[in-house]
Short mmCIF file of C-alpha atoms in Angstrom, two decimals:
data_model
loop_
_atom_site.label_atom_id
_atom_site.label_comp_id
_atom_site.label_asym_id
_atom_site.label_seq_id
_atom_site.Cartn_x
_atom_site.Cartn_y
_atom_site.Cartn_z
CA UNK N 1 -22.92 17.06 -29.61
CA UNK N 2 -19.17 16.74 -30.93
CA UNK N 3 -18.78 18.55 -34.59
CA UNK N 4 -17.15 21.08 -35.94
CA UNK N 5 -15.39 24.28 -33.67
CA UNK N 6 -17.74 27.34 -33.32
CA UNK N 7 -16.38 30.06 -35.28
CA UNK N 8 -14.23 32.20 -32.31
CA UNK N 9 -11.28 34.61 -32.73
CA UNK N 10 -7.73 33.57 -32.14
CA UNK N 11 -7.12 33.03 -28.05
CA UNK N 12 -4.65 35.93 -28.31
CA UNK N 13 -7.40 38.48 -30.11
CA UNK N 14 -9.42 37.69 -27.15
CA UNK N 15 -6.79 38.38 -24.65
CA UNK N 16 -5.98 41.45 -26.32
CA UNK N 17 -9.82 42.52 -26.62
CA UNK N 18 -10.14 41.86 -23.09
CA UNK N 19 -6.79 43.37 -21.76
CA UNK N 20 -6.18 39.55 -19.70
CA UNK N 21 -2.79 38.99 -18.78
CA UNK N 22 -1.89 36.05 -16.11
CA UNK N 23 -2.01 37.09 -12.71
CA UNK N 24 0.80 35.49 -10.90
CA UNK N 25 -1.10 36.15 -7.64
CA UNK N 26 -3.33 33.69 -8.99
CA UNK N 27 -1.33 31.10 -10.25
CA UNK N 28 -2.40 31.88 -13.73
CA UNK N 29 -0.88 30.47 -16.98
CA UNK N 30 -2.69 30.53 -20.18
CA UNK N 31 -2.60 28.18 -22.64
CA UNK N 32 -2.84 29.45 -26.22
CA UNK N 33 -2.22 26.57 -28.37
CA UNK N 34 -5.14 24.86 -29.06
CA UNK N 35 -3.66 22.22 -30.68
CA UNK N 36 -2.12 21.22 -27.29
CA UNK N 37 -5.46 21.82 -25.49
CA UNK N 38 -7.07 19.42 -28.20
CA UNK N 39 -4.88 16.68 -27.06
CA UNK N 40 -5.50 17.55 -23.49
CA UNK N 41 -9.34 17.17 -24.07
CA UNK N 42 -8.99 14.03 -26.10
CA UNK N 43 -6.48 12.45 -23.34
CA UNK N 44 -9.51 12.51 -21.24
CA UNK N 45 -11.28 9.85 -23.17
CA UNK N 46 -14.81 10.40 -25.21
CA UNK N 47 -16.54 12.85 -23.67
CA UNK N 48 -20.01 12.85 -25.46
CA UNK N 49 -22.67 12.51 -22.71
CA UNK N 50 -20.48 13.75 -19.34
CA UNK N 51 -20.23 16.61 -17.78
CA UNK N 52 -17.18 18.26 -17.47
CA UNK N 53 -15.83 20.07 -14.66
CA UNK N 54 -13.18 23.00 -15.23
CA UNK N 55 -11.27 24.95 -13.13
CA UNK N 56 -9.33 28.40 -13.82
CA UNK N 57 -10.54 28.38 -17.33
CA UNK N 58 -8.95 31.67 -18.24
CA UNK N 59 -9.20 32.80 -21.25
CA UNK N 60 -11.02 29.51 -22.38
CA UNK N 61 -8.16 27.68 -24.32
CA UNK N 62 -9.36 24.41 -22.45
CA UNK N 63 -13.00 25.13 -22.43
CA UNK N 64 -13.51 25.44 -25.97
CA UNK N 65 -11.67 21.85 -27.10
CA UNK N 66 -13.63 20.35 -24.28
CA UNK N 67 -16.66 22.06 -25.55
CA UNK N 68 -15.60 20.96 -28.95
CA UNK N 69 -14.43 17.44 -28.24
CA UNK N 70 -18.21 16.47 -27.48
CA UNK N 71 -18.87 16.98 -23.59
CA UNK N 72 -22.81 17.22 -22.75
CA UNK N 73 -21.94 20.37 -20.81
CA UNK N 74 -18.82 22.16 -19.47
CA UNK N 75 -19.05 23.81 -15.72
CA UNK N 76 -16.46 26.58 -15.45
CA UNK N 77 -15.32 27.71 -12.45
CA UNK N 78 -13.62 31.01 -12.47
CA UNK N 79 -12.29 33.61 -10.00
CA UNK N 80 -10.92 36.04 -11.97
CA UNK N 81 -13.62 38.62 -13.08
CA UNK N 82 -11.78 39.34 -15.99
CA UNK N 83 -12.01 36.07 -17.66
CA UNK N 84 -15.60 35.95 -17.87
CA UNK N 85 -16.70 38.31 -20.43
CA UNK N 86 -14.42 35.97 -22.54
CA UNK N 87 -15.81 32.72 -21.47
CA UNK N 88 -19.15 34.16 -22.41
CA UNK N 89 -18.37 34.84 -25.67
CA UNK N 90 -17.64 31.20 -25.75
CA UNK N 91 -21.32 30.00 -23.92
CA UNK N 92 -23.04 32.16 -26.75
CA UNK N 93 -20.88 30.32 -29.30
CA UNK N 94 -22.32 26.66 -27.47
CA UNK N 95 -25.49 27.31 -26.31
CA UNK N 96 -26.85 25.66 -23.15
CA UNK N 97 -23.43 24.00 -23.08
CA UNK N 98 -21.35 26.21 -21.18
CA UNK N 99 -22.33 27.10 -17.53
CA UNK N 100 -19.68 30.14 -15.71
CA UNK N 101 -19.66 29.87 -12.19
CA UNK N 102 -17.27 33.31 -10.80
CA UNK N 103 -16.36 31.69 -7.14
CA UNK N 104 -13.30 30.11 -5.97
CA UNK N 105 -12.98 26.80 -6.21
CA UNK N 106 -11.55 25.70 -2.65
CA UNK N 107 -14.95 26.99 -1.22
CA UNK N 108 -17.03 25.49 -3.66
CA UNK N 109 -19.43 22.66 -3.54
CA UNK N 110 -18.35 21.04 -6.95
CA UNK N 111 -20.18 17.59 -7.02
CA UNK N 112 -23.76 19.96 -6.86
CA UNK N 113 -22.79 21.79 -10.26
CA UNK N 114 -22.64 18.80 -12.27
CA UNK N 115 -25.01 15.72 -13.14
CA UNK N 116 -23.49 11.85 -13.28
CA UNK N 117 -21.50 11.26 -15.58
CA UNK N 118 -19.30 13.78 -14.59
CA UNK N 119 -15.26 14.16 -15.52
CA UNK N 120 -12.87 16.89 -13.95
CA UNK N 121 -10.56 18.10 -16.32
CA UNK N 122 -8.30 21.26 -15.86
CA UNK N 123 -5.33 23.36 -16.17
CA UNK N 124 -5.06 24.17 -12.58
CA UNK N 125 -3.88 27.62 -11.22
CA UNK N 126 -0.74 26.26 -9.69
CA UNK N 127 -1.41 28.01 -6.43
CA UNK N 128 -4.44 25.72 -5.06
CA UNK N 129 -3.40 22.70 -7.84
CA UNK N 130 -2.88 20.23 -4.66
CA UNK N 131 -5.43 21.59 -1.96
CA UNK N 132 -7.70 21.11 -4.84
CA UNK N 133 -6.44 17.68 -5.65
CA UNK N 134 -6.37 16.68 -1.92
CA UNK N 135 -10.23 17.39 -1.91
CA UNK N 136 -11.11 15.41 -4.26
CA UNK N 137 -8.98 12.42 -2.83
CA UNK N 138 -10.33 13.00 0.28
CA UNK N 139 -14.23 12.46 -1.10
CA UNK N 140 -16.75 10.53 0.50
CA UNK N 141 -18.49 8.32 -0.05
CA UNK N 142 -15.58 6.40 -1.87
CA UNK N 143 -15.76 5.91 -4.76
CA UNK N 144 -16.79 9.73 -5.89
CA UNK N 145 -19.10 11.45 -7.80
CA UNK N 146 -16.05 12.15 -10.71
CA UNK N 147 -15.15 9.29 -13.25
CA UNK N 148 -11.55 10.40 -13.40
CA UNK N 149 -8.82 13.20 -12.90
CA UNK N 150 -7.17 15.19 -16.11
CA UNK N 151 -5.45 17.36 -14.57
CA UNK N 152 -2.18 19.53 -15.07
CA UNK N 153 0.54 19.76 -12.85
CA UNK N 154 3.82 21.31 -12.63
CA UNK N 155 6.05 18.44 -13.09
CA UNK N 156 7.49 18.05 -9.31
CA UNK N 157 4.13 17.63 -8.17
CA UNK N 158 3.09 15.26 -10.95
CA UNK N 159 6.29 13.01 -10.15
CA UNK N 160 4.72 12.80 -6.25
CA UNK N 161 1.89 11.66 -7.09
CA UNK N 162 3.04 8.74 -9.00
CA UNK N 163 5.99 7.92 -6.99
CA UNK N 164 6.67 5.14 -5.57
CA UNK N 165 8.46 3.71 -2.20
CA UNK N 166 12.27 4.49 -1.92
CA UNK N 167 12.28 7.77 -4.27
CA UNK N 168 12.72 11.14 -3.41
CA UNK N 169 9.16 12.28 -4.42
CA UNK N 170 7.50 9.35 -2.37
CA UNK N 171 5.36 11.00 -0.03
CA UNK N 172 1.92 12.06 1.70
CA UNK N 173 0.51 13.11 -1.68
CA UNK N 174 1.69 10.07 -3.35
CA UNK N 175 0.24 7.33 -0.77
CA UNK N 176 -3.12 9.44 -0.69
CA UNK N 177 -3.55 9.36 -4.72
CA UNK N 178 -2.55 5.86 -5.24
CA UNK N 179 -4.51 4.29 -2.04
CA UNK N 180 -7.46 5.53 -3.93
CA UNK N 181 -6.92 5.91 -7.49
CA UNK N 182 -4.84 4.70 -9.82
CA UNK N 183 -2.13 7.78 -11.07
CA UNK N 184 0.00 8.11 -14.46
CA UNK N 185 1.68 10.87 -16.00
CA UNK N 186 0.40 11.08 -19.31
CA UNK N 187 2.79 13.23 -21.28
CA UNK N 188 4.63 16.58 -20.28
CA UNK N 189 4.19 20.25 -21.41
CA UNK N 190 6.69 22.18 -22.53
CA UNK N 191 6.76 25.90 -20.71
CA UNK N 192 6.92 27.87 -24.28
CA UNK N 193 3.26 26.62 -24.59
CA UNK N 194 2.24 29.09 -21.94
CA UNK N 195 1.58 33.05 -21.45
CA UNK N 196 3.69 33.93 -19.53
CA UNK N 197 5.97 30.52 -19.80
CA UNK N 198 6.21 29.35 -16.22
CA UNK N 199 9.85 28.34 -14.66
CA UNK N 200 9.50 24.80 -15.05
CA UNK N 201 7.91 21.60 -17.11
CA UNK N 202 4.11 20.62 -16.48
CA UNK N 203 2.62 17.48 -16.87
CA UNK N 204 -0.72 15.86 -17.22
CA UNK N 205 -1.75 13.71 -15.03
CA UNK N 206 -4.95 10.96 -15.34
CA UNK N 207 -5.94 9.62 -12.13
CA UNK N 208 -8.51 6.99 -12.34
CA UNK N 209 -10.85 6.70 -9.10
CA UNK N 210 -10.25 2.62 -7.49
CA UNK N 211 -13.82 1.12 -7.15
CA UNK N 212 -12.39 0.20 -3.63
CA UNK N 213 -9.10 1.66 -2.10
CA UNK N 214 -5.75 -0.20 -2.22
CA UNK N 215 -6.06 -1.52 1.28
CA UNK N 216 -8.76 -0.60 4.30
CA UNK N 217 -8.27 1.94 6.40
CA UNK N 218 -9.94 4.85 7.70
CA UNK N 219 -9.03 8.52 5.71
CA UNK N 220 -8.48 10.48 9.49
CA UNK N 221 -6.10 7.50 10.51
CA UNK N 222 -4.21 6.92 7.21
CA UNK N 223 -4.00 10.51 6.63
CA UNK N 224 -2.45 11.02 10.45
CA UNK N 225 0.27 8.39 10.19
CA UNK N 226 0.81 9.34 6.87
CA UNK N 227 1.38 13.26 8.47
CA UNK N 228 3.43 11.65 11.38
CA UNK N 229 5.90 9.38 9.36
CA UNK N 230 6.80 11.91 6.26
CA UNK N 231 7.14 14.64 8.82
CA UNK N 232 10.24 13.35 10.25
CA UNK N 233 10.74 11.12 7.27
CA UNK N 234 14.95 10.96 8.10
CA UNK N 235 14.21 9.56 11.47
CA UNK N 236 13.13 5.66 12.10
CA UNK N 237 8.84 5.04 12.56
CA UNK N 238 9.69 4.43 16.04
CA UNK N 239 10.85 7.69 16.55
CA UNK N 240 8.84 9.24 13.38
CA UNK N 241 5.68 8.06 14.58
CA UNK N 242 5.94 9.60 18.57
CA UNK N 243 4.33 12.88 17.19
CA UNK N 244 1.20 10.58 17.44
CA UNK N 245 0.69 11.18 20.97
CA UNK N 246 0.26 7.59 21.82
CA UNK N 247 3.35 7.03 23.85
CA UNK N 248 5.60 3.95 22.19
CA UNK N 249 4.78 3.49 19.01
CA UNK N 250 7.07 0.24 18.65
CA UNK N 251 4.15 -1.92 19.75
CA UNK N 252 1.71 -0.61 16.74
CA UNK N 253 4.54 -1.08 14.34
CA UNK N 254 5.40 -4.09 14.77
CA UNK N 255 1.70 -4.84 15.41
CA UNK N 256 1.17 -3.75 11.47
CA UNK N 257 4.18 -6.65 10.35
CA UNK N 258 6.44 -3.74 10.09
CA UNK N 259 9.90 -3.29 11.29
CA UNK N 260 10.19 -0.21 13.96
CA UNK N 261 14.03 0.51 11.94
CA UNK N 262 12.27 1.57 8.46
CA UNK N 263 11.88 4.83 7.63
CA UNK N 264 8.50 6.26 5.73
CA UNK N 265 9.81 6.20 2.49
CA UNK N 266 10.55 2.53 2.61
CA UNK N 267 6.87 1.45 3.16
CA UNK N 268 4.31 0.54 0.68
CA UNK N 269 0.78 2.13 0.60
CA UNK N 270 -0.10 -1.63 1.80
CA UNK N 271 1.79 -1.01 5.05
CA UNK N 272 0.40 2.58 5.44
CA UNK N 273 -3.26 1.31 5.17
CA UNK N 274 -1.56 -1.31 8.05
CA UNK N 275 -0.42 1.64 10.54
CA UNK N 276 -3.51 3.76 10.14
CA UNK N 277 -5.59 0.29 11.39
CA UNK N 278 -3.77 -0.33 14.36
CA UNK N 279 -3.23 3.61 14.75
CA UNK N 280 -7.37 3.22 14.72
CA UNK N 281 -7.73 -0.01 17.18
CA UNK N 282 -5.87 1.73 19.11
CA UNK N 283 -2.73 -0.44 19.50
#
């Protein structure tokens, strides 16, 4: 289906045509250069015979190199009623290839929109960009219905979802995205390549679903002591982890092989998945 790009005005004619401009409110930022969306589409991997998943197309920078770079069909989910007479001139440009869906995406049922195999790929409106990511981390039955993540970030929130134990950015969103998948920044963004440039960096992020998580625990459990110990993340677990509301928590921390003196940012996902069993038994 890949071959050469339909024959569409410039991204800013369109704009212009359309009177768009980025809606803060909405955590907009369009992306113009499609040069830069090219490599974001081909980052993904070959796309010829997936669906593809988009959120907050906008204008349709994304849409069209995805559309372009070979996927069997590209599901659009937009809430901004202005975008979509653009995005339409795009669907007549690929027919049958571009579905518009004008809802917003934190109330949508996504995996019923596209057919296996299915990719998620997006410049997310900053705004919902980790709700949205939390959802689909969150999925079950494990693993999910989506081969893997592309998905832009601003750069603070990329860095916590790769960090790791003893850094700064180690937190809930980072032991939640790397018990079940497996996260990398794959290169950064520079603002300039945005209307209107945003106040920081972005990144791309690829986050590859495991076949089985990390370690074994149960997502209520893991996601609790996760809650508990980065909530009070200065103070030791024994003291962290009292917000529990089962008394003690000494005994379950040491239960897990884990000394009651460490703080959360010291432990490994490992230990987490640890906790949240005991937290679960009971202990």
């Amino acid at each position: 289906m890949s071959g050469e790009p339909a024959n569409l005005p410039p991204l800013r004619e369109v704009i212009a045509k359309h009177g768009l401009s980025a809606q803060k409110s909405l955590g907009q930022n369009f992306l113009l250069d499609l040069n830069l969306t090219g490599r974001i589409a081909r980052s993904a991997g070959p796309l010829e015979g997936h669906d593809v998943l988009e959120i907050g197309p906008g204008p349709g920078g994304l849409t069209r190199a995805l559309l372009d770079n070979g996927a069997r069909r590209v599901v659009a989910i937009e809430r901004d009623r202005r975008c979509i007479a653009a995005l339409e001139e795009i669907s007549l440009a690929y027919p049958g290839r571009l579905v518009i869906i004008e809802a917003d995406a934190l109330k949508t049922d996504m995996r019923s929109l596209v057919t296996a195999p299915a990719r998620i790929i997006a410049n997310l409106p900053y705004n919902i960009a980790t709700p949205l990511l939390v959802g689909w981390l969150q999925t079950d039955p494990w693993p999910p219905w989506y081969e893997s993540l592309t998905l832009m970030f601003q750069r603070e929130v990329a860095e916590r979802i790769v960090a790791l134990p003893g850094s700064k950015a180690y937190g809930r969103l980072g032991v939640l995205a790397q018990w079940r998948t497996k996260p990398r920044i794959v290169f950064d963004v520079d603002r300039r390549a945005f209307t209107p440039p945003p106040s920081v960096t972005s990144s791309i992020v690829e986050l590859i679903p495991r076949d089985k998580p990390l370690a074994e625990a149960h997502l209520p459990a893991l996601e609790q002591v996760v809650a508990a110990a980065f909530g009070q993340r200065r103070k030791m677990l024994r003291a962290a982890l009292k917000s529990l509301g089962r008394g003690d928590p000494t005994p379950m921390i040491e239960g897990a092989g884990i000394n009651p003196t460490q703080r959360a940012e010291e432990l490994s996902v490992e230990q987490f998945c640890a906790l949240a069993r005991h937290f679960s038994a009971g202990e």
